[in-house]
C-alpha cells in the first residue's frame, strides 16, 4: 500500500486496518514508554547521525544505515510512517535518510502523536519489538550536498541555499558551536518553525501558504534547493516540506553550519 508523503492520523489508522505498516516513533524513549501509536517501534533519533569523525552529525555510512533498518525490521517494499516529539525535524531527517537509499514508501505523520490523540485514536505503552530483517542499502545520488558541491554552485542561479536556522543565527548575532557566525553567501533564511501552524500545534501549515512564502525568497521548484541548519536536524523538516510541496531537486547539507562555520576556507556573509 502506497501512502502520500504527508498523511493524517485518519489515513494512518485506515492504512493500518488494511496492511502492515511499520510505524517508527522517533521520540525520546521516556515519551515512547509513556504512550505511542499502537504497534509503533521506538528508534533513537541519534541513530540518524554518523556519530563519529570530525562532523558526527553527517549521514551514517551505508553499512550503518543497513544495520539500523535491519534492526527495525524494514523490508524493501514496506510502507513506513514516522513521527517524533520535536515538531518534525527528526521525522523529516528519517524521510530524507530513507529517500537517500531509495526507499520511497515512507510517510510523515502530520501533527505527530498529539494529532493522533486529538483525532480520538487510542495509544498504548507496551514496548514493541521488531523482527529483524536484512536490508542492504546503496546510496543514491541527488540527496546530499557537501562543501565542494555548494562551493561549485554558489553563483549558479539554478541553485539556492535554504538556511532554516533562526534569524539571529543567520545574521551571525547568535553563534552556536562554531568559530564564525553568519551564513553561506547567497543563502536565504526561512526559520523552520514558520512551516508549522504553531509550536504548540506542530502540524504543517497549508501547502499553498508555505509555497508562497518560499517563492517570495526565490525558492521555487525549478531550482535545486540546498537546505541546512546547524547540524541537519531542523533542516530535516525543510527537506520534508519542500518535497511535500512538489520540489523534485532538494539536497541536504548534512555538515551544516557546524562544519561550514568551523572551517577557515569557507566564505561567510554576515
Coordinates of C-alpha atoms in Angstrom, one line a residue:
X1 CA 0.0 0.0 0.0
X2 CA 1.4 3.4 -1.0
X3 CA 0.5 6.5 1.0
X4 CA 1.2 10.2 0.4
X5 CA 4.4 11.7 1.8
X6 CA 2.4 13.6 4.4
X7 CA -0.6 11.8 6.0
X8 CA -3.2 12.5 8.6
X9 CA -4.0 10.3 11.6
X10 CA -7.1 9.1 9.9
X11 CA -5.1 8.0 6.8
X12 CA -2.7 6.1 9.1
X13 CA -5.5 4.4 11.0
X14 CA -7.2 3.4 7.8
X15 CA -4.0 2.0 6.3
X16 CA -3.2 0.0 9.5
X17 CA -6.5 -1.7 9.1
X18 CA -5.7 -3.0 5.6
X19 CA -1.9 -3.6 5.5
X20 CA 1.1 -4.0 7.7
X21 CA 2.6 -0.6 8.3
X22 CA 6.0 -0.1 10.0
X23 CA 5.3 2.9 12.3
X24 CA 8.5 4.4 13.8
X25 CA 8.4 6.6 16.8
X26 CA 11.5 8.9 17.0
X27 CA 10.5 10.4 20.3
X28 CA 12.6 10.1 23.5
X29 CA 12.5 6.7 25.0
X30 CA 10.8 8.1 28.1
X31 CA 8.0 9.7 26.0
X32 CA 7.6 6.5 23.9
X33 CA 7.1 4.4 27.0
X34 CA 4.5 6.9 28.3
X35 CA 2.4 6.3 25.2
X36 CA 2.7 5.8 21.5
X37 CA 0.7 4.7 18.4
X38 CA -0.3 1.1 18.7
X39 CA 2.4 -1.1 17.1
X40 CA 5.0 1.6 16.8
X41 CA 8.6 0.7 17.1
X42 CA 10.9 3.1 19.0
X43 CA 14.1 4.3 17.4
X44 CA 16.7 6.5 19.0
X45 CA 17.0 9.5 16.6
X46 CA 20.7 9.7 17.3
X47 CA 21.0 6.7 15.0
X48 CA 20.4 9.1 12.1
X49 CA 23.8 10.6 12.8
X50 CA 27.1 9.1 11.9
X51 CA 28.3 9.5 15.4
X52 CA 32.0 9.6 14.7
X53 CA 34.6 11.7 12.9
X54 CA 35.1 15.5 13.0
X55 CA 31.5 16.1 11.9
X56 CA 29.5 13.5 13.8
X57 CA 26.1 14.8 12.5
X58 CA 26.7 13.7 9.0
X59 CA 24.6 10.9 7.4
X60 CA 25.6 7.5 8.7
X61 CA 27.7 5.3 6.4
X62 CA 25.7 2.8 4.2
X63 CA 26.6 -0.1 6.5
X64 CA 25.3 1.8 9.5
X65 CA 22.0 2.5 7.7
X66 CA 21.7 -1.1 6.6
X67 CA 22.2 -2.3 10.2
X68 CA 19.7 0.2 11.5
X69 CA 17.0 -0.6 9.0
X70 CA 17.6 -4.3 9.6
X71 CA 17.1 -3.8 13.4
X72 CA 13.8 -2.0 12.6
X73 CA 12.6 -5.0 10.6
X74 CA 12.3 -2.9 7.4
X75 CA 11.8 -4.7 4.1
X76 CA 12.2 -3.2 0.7
X77 CA 8.5 -2.9 -0.2
X78 CA 7.2 -1.9 3.2
X79 CA 5.3 1.2 3.9
X80 CA 6.9 3.3 6.7
X81 CA 5.3 6.0 8.8
X82 CA 7.4 8.2 11.0
X83 CA 6.7 10.8 13.8
X84 CA 8.7 12.4 16.6
X85 CA 8.3 14.6 19.7
X86 CA 10.3 17.5 18.4
X87 CA 7.8 19.1 15.9
X88 CA 9.1 17.2 12.9
X89 CA 12.9 17.6 12.4
X90 CA 13.9 14.0 13.3
X91 CA 11.0 12.6 11.4
X92 CA 11.9 14.7 8.4
X93 CA 15.5 13.6 8.6
X94 CA 14.4 10.0 8.7
X95 CA 12.4 10.5 5.5
X96 CA 15.5 12.0 3.9
X97 CA 17.6 9.1 5.0
X98 CA 15.1 6.6 3.6
X99 CA 14.9 8.5 0.3
X100 CA 18.7 8.7 0.1
X101 CA 18.9 4.9 -0.2
X102 CA 15.9 4.5 -2.5
X103 CA 13.1 3.7 0.0
X104 CA 10.2 5.7 -1.4
X105 CA 7.3 4.1 0.6
X106 CA 7.5 6.4 3.6
X107 CA 5.2 8.9 5.1
X108 CA 5.4 11.7 7.7
X109 CA 2.5 11.8 10.3
X110 CA 1.3 15.4 10.2
X111 CA 0.9 16.6 13.8
X112 CA 2.6 13.6 15.3
X113 CA 1.2 11.9 18.4
X114 CA -0.8 14.9 19.6
X115 CA -2.7 14.9 16.4
X116 CA -3.3 11.2 16.7
X117 CA -4.7 11.6 20.2
X118 CA -6.8 14.7 19.3
X119 CA -8.3 12.7 16.5
X120 CA -9.7 10.2 19.1
X121 CA -7.4 7.3 18.4
X122 CA -6.0 5.2 21.2
X123 CA -2.4 4.9 22.3
X124 CA -0.5 2.1 24.1
X125 CA 2.5 2.0 26.4
X126 CA 3.6 -1.5 25.5
X127 CA 7.2 -1.6 24.1
X128 CA 7.0 -3.2 20.7
X129 CA 9.9 -5.3 19.4
X130 CA 10.8 -5.5 15.7
X131 CA 11.5 -8.8 13.9
X132 CA 15.0 -8.2 12.4
X133 CA 15.4 -8.2 8.7
X134 CA 18.2 -8.0 6.1
X135 CA 18.2 -4.6 4.4
X136 CA 21.2 -3.9 2.1
X137 CA 21.5 -0.3 1.0
X138 CA 23.1 1.7 -1.7
X139 CA 23.3 5.5 -1.5
X140 CA 21.5 7.2 -4.4
X141 CA 22.8 10.5 -6.0
X142 CA 21.0 13.8 -5.7
X143 CA 20.2 13.9 -2.0
X144 CA 23.4 15.2 -0.4
X145 CA 25.3 18.4 -0.8
X146 CA 28.8 18.8 0.6
X147 CA 31.2 21.7 0.8
X148 CA 32.6 21.1 -2.7
X149 CA 29.1 20.9 -4.3
X150 CA 27.9 24.1 -2.6
X151 CA 31.1 26.0 -3.5
X152 CA 30.8 24.9 -7.1
X153 CA 27.2 26.2 -7.3
X154 CA 27.4 29.4 -5.2
X155 CA 26.9 31.6 -8.2
X156 CA 24.6 29.2 -10.1
X157 CA 21.2 30.8 -10.3
X158 CA 19.6 27.4 -10.8
X159 CA 20.6 26.6 -7.2
X160 CA 19.6 28.2 -3.9
X161 CA 20.7 27.6 -0.3
X162 CA 17.8 27.5 2.1
X163 CA 19.0 28.1 5.7
X164 CA 16.4 27.3 8.2
X165 CA 18.1 28.4 11.4
X166 CA 16.8 31.3 13.4
X167 CA 17.2 34.9 12.1
X168 CA 19.8 35.6 14.8
X169 CA 21.9 32.6 13.7
X170 CA 21.6 33.6 10.1
X171 CA 22.8 37.1 10.8
X172 CA 25.7 35.9 13.0
X173 CA 24.2 37.6 16.1
X174 CA 23.9 34.2 17.7
X175 CA 26.7 31.6 17.1
X176 CA 26.3 28.0 18.3
X177 CA 29.3 25.7 18.4
X178 CA 31.1 27.5 15.6
X179 CA 34.2 29.7 15.2
X180 CA 32.3 32.0 12.9
X181 CA 28.8 33.3 12.6
X182 CA 26.7 34.4 9.6
X183 CA 25.6 32.4 6.6
X184 CA 26.6 30.9 3.3
X185 CA 26.8 33.6 0.6
X186 CA 23.6 34.0 -1.3
X187 CA 21.6 31.9 1.2
X188 CA 18.0 32.8 2.1
X189 CA 16.6 32.4 5.6
X190 CA 13.3 30.7 6.4
X191 CA 13.2 29.6 10.0
X192 CA 11.9 26.0 10.1
X193 CA 9.0 26.7 12.5
X194 CA 7.4 29.1 10.0
X195 CA 6.1 26.0 8.2
X196 CA 4.2 24.9 11.3
X197 CA 0.8 26.1 12.5
X198 CA 2.5 26.9 15.8
X199 CA 5.0 25.4 18.2
X200 CA 2.0 24.2 20.3
X201 CA 0.2 22.8 17.3
X202 CA 3.0 21.2 15.2
X203 CA 1.1 20.5 12.0
X204 CA 2.3 21.8 8.7
X205 CA 0.5 24.9 7.5
X206 CA -1.4 24.8 4.2
X207 CA 1.0 23.9 1.3
X208 CA 0.0 27.0 -0.7
X209 CA 1.0 29.3 2.2
X210 CA 4.4 27.8 2.6
X211 CA 4.9 27.7 -1.2
X212 CA 4.1 31.4 -1.5
X213 CA 6.5 32.4 1.3
X214 CA 9.3 30.4 -0.2
X215 CA 8.7 31.8 -3.6
X216 CA 9.0 35.3 -2.2
X217 CA 12.5 34.3 -1.2
X218 CA 13.3 32.9 -4.6
X219 CA 12.9 29.3 -3.5
X220 CA 11.0 27.8 -6.4
X221 CA 10.6 24.2 -7.7
X222 CA 12.6 24.9 -10.8
X223 CA 15.8 25.3 -8.8
X224 CA 17.9 22.8 -6.9
X225 CA 17.4 23.6 -3.2
X226 CA 20.2 23.0 -0.8
X227 CA 18.9 23.1 2.8
X228 CA 20.8 23.1 6.1
X229 CA 20.7 24.3 9.7
X230 CA 23.3 23.8 12.4
X231 CA 23.5 20.0 12.4
X232 CA 20.9 19.0 9.8
X233 CA 18.2 18.3 12.4
X234 CA 15.9 21.3 11.8
X235 CA 16.6 21.0 8.1
X236 CA 15.2 17.5 8.2
X237 CA 11.8 19.3 8.3
X238 CA 12.6 21.6 5.4
X239 CA 13.6 18.6 3.3
X240 CA 10.2 17.1 4.2
X241 CA 8.1 20.2 3.5
X242 CA 9.8 21.1 0.2
X243 CA 9.3 17.6 -1.1
X244 CA 5.7 17.8 0.1
X245 CA 5.3 20.9 -2.0
X246 CA 6.5 19.1 -5.1
X247 CA 10.1 20.2 -5.2
X248 CA 12.0 17.4 -7.1
X249 CA 15.5 18.7 -6.6
X250 CA 16.3 19.0 -2.9
X251 CA 19.7 18.3 -1.4
X252 CA 20.6 18.4 2.3
X253 CA 23.9 19.7 3.5
X254 CA 24.4 17.4 6.4
X255 CA 27.6 19.1 7.7
X256 CA 25.5 22.2 8.0
X257 CA 26.8 25.3 9.9
X258 CA 28.7 23.1 12.4
X259 CA 31.0 22.2 9.5
X260 CA 30.9 25.4 7.4
X261 CA 31.2 27.8 10.4
X262 CA 34.2 25.9 11.9
X263 CA 36.4 26.0 8.8
X264 CA 38.7 28.8 7.7
X265 CA 38.3 28.2 3.9
X266 CA 34.6 28.6 3.6
X267 CA 33.1 32.0 2.6
X268 CA 30.7 33.6 5.1
X269 CA 28.3 36.6 4.8
X270 CA 27.0 38.4 7.9

